[in-house]
Coordinates of N, CA and C in Angstrom, one line a residue:
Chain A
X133 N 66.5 -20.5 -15.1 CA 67.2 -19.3 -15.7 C 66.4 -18.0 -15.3
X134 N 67.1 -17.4 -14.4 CA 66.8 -16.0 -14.0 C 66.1 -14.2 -15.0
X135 N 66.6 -15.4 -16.1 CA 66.7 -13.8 -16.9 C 67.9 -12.7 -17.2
X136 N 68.7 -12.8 -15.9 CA 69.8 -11.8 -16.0 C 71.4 -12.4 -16.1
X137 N 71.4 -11.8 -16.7 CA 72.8 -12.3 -17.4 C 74.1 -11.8 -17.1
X138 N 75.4 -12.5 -17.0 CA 76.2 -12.0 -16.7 C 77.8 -12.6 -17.2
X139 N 78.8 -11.5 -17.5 CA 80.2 -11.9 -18.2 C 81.2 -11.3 -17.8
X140 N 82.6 -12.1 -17.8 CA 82.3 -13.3 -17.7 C 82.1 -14.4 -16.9
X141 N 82.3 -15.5 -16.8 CA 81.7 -16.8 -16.0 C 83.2 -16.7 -14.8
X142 N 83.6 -16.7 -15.5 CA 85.3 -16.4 -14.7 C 86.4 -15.8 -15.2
X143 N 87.3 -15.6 -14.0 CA 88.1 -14.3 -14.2 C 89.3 -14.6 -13.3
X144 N 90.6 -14.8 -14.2 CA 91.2 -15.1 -13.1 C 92.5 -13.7 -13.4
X145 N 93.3 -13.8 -12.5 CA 93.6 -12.1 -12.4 C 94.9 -11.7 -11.8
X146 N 95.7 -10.9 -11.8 CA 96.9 -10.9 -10.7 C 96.4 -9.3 -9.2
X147 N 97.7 -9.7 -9.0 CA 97.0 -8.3 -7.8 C 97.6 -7.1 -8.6
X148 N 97.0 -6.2 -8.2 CA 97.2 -5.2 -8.5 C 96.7 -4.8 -9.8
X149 N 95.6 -5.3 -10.7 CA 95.4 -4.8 -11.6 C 93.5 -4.4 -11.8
X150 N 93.4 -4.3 -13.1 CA 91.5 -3.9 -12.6 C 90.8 -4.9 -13.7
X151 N 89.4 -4.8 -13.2 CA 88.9 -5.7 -14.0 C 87.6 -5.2 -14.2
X152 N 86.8 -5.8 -15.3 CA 85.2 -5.0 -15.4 C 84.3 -6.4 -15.4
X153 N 83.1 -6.4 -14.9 CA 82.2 -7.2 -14.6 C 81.4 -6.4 -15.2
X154 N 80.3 -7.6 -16.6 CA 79.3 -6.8 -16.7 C 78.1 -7.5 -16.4
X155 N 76.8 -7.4 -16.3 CA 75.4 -7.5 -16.2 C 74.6 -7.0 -16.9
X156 N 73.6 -7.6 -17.4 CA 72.3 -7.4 -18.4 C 71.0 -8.0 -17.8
X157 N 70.5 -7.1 -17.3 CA 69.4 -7.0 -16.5 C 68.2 -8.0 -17.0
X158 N 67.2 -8.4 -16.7 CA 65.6 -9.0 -17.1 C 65.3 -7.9 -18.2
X159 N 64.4 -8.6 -19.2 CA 63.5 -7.5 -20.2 C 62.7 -7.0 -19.1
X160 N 63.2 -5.2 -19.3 CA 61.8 -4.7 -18.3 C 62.5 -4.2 -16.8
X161 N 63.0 -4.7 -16.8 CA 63.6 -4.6 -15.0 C 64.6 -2.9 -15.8
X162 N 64.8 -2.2 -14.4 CA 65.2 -1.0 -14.5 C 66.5 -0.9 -13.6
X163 N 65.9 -1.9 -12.8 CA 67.2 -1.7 -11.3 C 68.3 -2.8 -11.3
X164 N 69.4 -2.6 -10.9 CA 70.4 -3.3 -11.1 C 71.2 -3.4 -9.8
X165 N 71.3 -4.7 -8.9 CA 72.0 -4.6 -7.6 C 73.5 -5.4 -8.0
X166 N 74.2 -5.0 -7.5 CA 75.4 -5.9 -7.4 C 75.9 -6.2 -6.2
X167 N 76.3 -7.9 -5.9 CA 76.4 -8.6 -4.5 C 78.0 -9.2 -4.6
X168 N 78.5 -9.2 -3.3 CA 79.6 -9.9 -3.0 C 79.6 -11.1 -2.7
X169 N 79.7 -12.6 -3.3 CA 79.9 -13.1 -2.2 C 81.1 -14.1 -1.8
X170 N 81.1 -14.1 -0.9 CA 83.1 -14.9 0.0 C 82.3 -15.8 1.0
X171 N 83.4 -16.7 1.2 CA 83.3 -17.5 2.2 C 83.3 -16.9 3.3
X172 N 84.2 -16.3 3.9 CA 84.1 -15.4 4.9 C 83.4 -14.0 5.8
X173 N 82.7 -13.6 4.5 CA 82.0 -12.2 4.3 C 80.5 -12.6 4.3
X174 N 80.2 -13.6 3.7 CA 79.1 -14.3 2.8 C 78.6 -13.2 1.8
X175 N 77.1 -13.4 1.7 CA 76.4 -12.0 0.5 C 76.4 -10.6 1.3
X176 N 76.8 -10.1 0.2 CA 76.9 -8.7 0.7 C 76.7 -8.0 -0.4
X177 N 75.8 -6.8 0.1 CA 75.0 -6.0 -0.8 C 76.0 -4.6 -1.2
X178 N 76.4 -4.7 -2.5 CA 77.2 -3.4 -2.6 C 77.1 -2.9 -3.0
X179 N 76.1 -2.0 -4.3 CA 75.4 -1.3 -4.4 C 74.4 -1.6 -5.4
X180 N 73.1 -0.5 -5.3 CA 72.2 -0.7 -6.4 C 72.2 0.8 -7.7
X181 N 71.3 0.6 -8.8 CA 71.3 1.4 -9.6 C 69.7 1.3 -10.2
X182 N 69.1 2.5 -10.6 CA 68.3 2.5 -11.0 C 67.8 3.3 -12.1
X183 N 67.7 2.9 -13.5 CA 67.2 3.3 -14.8 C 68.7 4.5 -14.6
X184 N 70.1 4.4 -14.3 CA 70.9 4.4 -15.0 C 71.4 5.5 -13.2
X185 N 70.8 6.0 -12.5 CA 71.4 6.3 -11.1 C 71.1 5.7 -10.0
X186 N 72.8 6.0 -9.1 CA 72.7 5.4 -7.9 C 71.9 5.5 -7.1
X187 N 71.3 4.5 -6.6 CA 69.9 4.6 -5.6 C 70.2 4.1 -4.4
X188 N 70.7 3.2 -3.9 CA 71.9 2.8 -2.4 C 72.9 2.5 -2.7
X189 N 73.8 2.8 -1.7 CA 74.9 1.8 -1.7 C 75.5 1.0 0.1
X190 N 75.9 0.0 -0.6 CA 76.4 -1.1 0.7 C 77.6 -0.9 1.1
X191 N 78.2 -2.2 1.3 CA 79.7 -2.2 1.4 C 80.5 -2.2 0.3
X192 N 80.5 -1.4 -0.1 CA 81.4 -1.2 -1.9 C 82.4 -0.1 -1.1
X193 N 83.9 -1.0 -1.4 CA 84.7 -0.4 -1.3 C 85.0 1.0 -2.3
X194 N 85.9 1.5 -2.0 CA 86.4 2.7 -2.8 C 87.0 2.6 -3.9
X195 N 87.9 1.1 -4.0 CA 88.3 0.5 -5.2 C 87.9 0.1 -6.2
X196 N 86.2 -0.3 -5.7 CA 84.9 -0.3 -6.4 C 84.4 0.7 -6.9
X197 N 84.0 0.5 -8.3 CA 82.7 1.4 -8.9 C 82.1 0.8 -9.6
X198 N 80.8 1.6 -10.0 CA 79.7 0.9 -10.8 C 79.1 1.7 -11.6
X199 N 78.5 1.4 -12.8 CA 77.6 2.0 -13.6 C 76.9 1.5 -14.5
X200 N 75.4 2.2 -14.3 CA 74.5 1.7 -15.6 C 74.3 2.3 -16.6
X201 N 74.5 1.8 -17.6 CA 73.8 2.7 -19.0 C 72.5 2.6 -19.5
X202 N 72.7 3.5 -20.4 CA 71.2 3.8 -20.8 C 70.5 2.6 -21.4
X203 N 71.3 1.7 -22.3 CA 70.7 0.4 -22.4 C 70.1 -0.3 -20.8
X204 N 70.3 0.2 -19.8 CA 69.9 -0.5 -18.9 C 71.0 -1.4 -17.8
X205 N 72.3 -2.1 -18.7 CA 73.4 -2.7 -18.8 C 74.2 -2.3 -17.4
X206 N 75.1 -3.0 -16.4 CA 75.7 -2.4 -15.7 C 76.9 -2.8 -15.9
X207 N 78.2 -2.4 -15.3 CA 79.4 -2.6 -15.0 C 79.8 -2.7 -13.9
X208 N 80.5 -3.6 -13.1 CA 81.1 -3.5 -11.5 C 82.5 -3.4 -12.2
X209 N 83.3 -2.2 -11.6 CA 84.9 -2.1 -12.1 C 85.2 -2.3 -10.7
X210 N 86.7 -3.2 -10.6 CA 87.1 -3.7 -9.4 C 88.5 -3.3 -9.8
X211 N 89.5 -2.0 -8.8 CA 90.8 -2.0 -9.4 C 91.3 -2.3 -8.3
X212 N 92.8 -2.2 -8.7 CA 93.5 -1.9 -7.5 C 93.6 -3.9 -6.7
X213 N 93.2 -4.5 -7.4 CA 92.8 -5.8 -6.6 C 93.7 -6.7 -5.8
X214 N 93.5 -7.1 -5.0 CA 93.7 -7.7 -3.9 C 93.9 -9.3 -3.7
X215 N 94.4 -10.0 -2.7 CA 93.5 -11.4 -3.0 C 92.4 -11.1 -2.0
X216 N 92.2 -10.8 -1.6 CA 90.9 -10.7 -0.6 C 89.6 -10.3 -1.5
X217 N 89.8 -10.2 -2.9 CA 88.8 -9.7 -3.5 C 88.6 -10.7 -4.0
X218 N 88.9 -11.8 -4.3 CA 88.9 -13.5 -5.0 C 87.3 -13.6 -4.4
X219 N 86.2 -13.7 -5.3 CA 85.2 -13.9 -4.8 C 84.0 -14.4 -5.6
X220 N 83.0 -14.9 -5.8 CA 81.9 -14.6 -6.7 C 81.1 -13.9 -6.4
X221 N 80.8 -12.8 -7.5 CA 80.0 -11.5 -7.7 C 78.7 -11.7 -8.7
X222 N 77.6 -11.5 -8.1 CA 76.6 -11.5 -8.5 C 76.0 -10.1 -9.0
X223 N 75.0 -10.1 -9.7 CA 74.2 -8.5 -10.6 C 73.0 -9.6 -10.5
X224 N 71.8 -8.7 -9.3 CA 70.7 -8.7 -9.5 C 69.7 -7.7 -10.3
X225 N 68.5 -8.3 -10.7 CA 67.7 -6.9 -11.1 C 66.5 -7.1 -10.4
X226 N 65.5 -5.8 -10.8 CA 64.2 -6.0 -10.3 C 63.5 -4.9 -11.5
X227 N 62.2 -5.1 -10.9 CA 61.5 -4.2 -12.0 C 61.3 -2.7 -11.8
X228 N 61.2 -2.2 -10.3 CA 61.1 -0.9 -10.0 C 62.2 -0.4 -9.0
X229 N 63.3 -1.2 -8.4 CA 64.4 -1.0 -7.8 C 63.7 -0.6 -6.1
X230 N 62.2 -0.8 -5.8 CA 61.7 -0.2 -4.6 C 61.2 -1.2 -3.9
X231 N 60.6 -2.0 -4.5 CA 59.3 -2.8 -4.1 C 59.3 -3.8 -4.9
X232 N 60.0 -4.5 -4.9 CA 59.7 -5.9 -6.4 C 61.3 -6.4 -5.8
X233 N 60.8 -7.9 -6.7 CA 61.7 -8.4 -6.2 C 62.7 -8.7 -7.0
X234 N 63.7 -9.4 -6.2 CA 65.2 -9.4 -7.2 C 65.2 -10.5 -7.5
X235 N 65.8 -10.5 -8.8 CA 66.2 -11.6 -9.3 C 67.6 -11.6 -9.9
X236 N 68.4 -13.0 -9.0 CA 70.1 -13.0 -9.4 C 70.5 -13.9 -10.5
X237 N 71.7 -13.1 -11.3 CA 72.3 -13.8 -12.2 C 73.2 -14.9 -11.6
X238 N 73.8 -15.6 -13.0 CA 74.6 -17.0 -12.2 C 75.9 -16.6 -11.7
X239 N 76.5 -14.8 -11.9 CA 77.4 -14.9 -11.1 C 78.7 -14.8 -11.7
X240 N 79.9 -14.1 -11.1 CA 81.1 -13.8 -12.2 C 81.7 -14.7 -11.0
X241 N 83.1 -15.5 -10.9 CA 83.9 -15.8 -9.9 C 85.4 -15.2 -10.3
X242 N 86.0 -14.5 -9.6 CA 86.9 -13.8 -9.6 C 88.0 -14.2 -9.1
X243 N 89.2 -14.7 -9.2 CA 90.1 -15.2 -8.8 C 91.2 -14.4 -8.6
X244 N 92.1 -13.9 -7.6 CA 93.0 -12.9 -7.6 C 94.3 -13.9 -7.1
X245 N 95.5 -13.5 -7.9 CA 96.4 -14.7 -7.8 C 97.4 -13.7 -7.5
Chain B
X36 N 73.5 -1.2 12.5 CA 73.1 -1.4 11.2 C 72.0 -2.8 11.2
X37 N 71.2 -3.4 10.3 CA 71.0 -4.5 10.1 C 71.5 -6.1 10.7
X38 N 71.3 -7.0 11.7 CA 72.5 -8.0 11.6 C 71.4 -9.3 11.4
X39 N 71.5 -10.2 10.5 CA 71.2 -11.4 10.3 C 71.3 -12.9 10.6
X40 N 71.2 -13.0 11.5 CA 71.5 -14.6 12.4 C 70.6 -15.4 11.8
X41 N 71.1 -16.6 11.2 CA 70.4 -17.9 11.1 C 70.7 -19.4 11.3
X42 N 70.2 -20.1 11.4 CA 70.5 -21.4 12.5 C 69.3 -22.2 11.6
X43 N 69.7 -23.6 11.3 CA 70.9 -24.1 11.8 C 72.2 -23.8 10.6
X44 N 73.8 -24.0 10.6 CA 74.4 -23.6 9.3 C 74.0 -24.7 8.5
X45 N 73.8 -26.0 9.2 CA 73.7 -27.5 8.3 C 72.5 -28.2 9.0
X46 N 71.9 -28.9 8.0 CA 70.5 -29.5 8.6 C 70.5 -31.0 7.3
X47 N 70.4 -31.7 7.7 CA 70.2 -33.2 7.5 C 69.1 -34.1 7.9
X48 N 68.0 -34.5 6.6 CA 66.5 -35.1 6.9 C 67.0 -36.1 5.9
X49 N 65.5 -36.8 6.6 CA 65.5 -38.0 5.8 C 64.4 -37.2 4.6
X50 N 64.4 -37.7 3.3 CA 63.7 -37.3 2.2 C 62.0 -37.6 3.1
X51 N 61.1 -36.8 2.5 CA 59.8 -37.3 3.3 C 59.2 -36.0 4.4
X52 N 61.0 -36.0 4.9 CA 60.7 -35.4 6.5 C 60.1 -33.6 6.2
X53 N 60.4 -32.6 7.4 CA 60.1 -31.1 7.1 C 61.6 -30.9 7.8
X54 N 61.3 -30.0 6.8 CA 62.7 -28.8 7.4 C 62.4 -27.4 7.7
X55 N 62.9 -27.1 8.9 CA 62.7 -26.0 8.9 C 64.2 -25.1 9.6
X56 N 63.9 -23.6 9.1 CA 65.4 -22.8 9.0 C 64.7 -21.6 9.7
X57 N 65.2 -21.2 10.7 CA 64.9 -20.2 11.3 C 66.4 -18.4 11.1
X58 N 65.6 -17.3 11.1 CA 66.7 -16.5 11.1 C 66.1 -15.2 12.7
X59 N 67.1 -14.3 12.7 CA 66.4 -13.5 13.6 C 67.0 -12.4 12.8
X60 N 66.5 -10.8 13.4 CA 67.3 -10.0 12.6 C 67.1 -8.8 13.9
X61 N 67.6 -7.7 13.5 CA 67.8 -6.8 14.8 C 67.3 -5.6 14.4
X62 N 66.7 -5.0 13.3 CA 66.6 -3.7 13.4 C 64.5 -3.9 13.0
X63 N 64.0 -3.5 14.2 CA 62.6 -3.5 13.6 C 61.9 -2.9 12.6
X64 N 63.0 -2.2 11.8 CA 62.0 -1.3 11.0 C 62.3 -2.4 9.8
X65 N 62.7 -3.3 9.8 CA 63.1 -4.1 8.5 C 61.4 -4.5 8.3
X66 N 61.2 -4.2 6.7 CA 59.9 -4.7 6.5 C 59.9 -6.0 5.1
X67 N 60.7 -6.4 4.9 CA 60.4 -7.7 3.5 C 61.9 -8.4 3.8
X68 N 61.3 -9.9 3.7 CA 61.7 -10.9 4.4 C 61.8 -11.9 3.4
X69 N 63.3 -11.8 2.1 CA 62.8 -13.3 1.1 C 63.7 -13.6 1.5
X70 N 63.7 -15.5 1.0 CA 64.1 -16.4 1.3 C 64.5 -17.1 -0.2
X71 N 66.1 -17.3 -0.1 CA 66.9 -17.4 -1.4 C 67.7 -19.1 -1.5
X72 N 67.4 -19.6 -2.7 CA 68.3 -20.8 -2.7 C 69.1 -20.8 -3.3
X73 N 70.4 -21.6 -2.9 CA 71.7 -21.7 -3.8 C 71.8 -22.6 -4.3
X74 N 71.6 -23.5 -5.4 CA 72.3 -24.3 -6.0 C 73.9 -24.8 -6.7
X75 N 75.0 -25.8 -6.4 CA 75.8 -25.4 -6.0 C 76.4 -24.2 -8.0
X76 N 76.8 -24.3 -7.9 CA 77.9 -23.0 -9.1 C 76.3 -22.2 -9.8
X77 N 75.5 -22.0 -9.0 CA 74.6 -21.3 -9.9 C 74.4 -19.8 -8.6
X78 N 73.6 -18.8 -8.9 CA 73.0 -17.6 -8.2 C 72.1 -17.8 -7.3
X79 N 71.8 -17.5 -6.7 CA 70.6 -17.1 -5.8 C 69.1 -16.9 -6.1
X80 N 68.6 -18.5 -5.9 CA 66.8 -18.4 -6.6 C 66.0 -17.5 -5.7
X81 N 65.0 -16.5 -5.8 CA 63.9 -16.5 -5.0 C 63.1 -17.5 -5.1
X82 N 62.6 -18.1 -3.0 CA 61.8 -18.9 -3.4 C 60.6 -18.4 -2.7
X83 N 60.8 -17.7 -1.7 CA 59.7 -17.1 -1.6 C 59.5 -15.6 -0.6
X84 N 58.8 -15.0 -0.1 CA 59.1 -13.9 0.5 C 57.6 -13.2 1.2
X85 N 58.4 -12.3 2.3 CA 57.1 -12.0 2.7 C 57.6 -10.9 3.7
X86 N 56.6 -9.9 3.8 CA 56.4 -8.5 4.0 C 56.3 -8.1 5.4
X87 N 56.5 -7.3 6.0 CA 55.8 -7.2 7.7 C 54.6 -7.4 7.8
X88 N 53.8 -6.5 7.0 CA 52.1 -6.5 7.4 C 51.3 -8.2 7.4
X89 N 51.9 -9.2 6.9 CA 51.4 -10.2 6.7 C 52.2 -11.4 7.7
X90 N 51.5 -12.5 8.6 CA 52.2 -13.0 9.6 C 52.8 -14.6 9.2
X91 N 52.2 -14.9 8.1 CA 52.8 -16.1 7.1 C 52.3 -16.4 5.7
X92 N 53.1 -16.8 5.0 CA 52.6 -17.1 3.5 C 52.8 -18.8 3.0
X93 N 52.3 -19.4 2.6 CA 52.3 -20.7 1.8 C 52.6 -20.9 0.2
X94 N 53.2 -21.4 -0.6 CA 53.4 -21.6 -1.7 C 54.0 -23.0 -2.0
X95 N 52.8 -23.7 -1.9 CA 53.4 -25.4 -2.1 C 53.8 -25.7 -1.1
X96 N 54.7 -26.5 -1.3 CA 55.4 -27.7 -0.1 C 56.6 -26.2 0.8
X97 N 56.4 -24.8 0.6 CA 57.1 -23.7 1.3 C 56.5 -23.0 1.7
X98 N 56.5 -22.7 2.9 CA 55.7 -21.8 3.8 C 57.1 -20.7 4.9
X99 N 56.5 -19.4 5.2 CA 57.5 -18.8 5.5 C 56.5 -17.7 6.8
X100 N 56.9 -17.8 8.0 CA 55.7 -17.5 8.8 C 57.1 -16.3 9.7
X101 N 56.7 -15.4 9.9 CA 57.1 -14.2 10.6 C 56.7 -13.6 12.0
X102 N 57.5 -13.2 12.7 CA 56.9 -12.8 14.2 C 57.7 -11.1 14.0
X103 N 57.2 -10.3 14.1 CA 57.8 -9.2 14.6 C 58.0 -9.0 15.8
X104 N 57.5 -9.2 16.8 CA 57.6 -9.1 18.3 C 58.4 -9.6 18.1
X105 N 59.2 -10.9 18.2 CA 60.3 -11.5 18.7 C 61.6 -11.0 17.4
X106 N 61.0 -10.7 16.2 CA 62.1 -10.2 15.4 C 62.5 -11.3 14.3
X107 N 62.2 -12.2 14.7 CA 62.3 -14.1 14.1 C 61.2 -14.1 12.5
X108 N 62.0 -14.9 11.6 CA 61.0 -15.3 10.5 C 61.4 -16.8 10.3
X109 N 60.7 -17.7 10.3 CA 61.2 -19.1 9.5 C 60.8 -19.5 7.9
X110 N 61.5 -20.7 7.6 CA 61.0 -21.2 6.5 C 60.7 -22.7 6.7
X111 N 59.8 -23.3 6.1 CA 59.9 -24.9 6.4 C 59.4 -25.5 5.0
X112 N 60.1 -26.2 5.4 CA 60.0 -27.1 4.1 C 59.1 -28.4 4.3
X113 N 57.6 -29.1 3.4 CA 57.3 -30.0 4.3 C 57.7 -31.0 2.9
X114 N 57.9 -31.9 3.0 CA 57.4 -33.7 2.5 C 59.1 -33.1 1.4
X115 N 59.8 -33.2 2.0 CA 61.4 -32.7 1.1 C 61.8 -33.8 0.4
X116 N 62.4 -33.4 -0.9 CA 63.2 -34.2 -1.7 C 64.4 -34.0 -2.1
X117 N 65.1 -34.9 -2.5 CA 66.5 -34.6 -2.8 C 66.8 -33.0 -3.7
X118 N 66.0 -32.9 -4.1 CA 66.1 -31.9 -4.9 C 66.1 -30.5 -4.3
X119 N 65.8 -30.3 -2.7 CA 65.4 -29.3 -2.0 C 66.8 -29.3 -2.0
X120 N 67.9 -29.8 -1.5 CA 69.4 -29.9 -0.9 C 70.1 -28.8 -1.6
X121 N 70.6 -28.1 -1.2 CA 71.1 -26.6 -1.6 C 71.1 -25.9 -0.6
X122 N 72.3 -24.9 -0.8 CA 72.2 -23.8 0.6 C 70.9 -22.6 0.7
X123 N 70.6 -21.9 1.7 CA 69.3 -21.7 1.7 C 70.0 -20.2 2.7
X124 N 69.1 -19.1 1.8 CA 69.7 -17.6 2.3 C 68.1 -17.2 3.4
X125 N 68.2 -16.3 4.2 CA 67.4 -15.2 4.7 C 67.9 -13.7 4.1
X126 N 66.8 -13.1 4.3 CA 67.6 -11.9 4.2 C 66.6 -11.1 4.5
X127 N 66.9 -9.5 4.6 CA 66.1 -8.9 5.5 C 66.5 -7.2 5.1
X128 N 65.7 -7.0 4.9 CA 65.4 -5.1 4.3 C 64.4 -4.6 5.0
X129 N 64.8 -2.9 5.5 CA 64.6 -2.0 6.0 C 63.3 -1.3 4.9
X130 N 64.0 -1.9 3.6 CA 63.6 -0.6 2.5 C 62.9 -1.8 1.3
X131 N 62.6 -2.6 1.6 CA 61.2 -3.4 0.6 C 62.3 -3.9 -0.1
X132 N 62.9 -3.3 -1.5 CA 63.3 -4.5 -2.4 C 64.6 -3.9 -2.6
X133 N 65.1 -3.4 -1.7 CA 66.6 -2.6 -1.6 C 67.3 -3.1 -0.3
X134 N 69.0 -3.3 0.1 CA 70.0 -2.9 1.1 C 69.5 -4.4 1.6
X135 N 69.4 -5.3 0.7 CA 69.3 -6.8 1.6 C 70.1 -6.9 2.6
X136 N 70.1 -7.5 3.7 CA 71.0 -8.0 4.4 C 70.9 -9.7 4.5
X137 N 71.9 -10.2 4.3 CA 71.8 -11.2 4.2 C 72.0 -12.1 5.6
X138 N 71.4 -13.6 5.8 CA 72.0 -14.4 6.8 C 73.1 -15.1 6.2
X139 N 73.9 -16.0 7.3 CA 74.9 -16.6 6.8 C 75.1 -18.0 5.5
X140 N 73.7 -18.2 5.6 CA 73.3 -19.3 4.6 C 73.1 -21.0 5.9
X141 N 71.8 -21.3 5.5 CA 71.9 -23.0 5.9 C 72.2 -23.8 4.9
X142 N 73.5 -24.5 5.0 CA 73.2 -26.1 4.1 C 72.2 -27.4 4.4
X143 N 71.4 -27.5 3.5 CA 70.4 -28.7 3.7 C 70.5 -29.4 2.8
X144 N 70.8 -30.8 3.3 CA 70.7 -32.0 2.9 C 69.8 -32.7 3.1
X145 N 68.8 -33.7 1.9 CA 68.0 -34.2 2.0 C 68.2 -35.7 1.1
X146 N 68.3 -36.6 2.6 CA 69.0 -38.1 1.9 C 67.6 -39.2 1.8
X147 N 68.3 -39.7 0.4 CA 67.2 -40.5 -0.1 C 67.0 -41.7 0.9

């Protein structure tokens, strides 16, 4: 067990509508990444956050957004959905979002029907 | 941008044996190099990782040895048990613990 946590476990969904993914970081950790991953795409890094601003971002579509709160806590909102978006989504953390390493939750799986 | 090649996608030992998983990557400035396991419906473990300035690291039965000249890092696994069998990531950053790039993932099987 990683420490970071994530809800819910699954999600299943029609197209065209939005959904919220959340994440709860390690005690301590400040940074919060969030990963795509698909069979076809594999992991893919789509953005990070740090002690509540954005610090990179990857391939995060435009349909995508994200946010951390001051609890630390993040959100991946996914609208507009697709089936191409059918995937499991991961929320890593680390402790300084620079230099430290990540550690990943077990993962949302997202189902678009 | 970053691109991450790794070989083999599937690898098959007998329990006992070593395994090893090689990746390459393309952009030289990439400087930190972890190596991630999947187990199957669970996230992505760190199992171990390593930096440019350093040219291999050991940690138990996992060792992870790097070449910058050629751009190549491996992982090997030595005296493997069932319990190793899980997909196995590379991945590769420019920026230390940020903008991973991932490889495609090896499946390794390790038969009793």
């Amino acid at each position: 067990d990683s420490g970071v946590t994530q809800t819910p476990k699954h999600l299943i969904t029609a197209t065209g509508q939005r959904v919220t993914l959340r994440c709860s970081p390690r005690s301590g950790d400040l940074s919060v990444y969030w990963y795509q991953q698909s069979l076809d795409q594999g992991l893919q890094f789509l953005i990070q956050y740090y002690n509540g601003e954005e610090r990179a971002k990857g391939n995060i579509l435009e349909r995508f957004s994200a946010q951390q709160f001051p609890d630390l806590h993040s959100e991946l909102n996914l609208s507009s959905l697709e089936l191409g978006d059918s995937a499991l989504y991961f929320c890593a953390s680390s402790v300084d979002g620079r230099d430290a390493e990540q550690y990943f939750g077990p993962g949302t799986r997202l189902t678009v029907t | 941008g970053e691109n991450v090649e790794q070989h083999p996608s599937t690898l098959s030992v007998q329990e006992g044996d070593s395994a090893v998983i090689k990746c390459t990557y393309s952009d030289s400035a990439s400087n930190y190099f972890p190596w991630y396991k999947q187990e199957l419906g669970k996230g992505p473990q760190l199992i171990i990782d390593i930096r440019s300035n350093v040219g291999e690291k050991k940690d138990q039965r996992i060792a992870v040895t790097l070449n910058k000249t050629a751009k190549h890092f491996s992982l090997h696994i030595t005296e493997t048990q069932p319990e190793d069998s899980a997909v196995y990531f590379c991945a590769a950053s420019i920026n230390y613990g940020q903008n991973f790039v991932f490889g495609p993932g090896t499946r390794l099987s390790v038969l009793p």
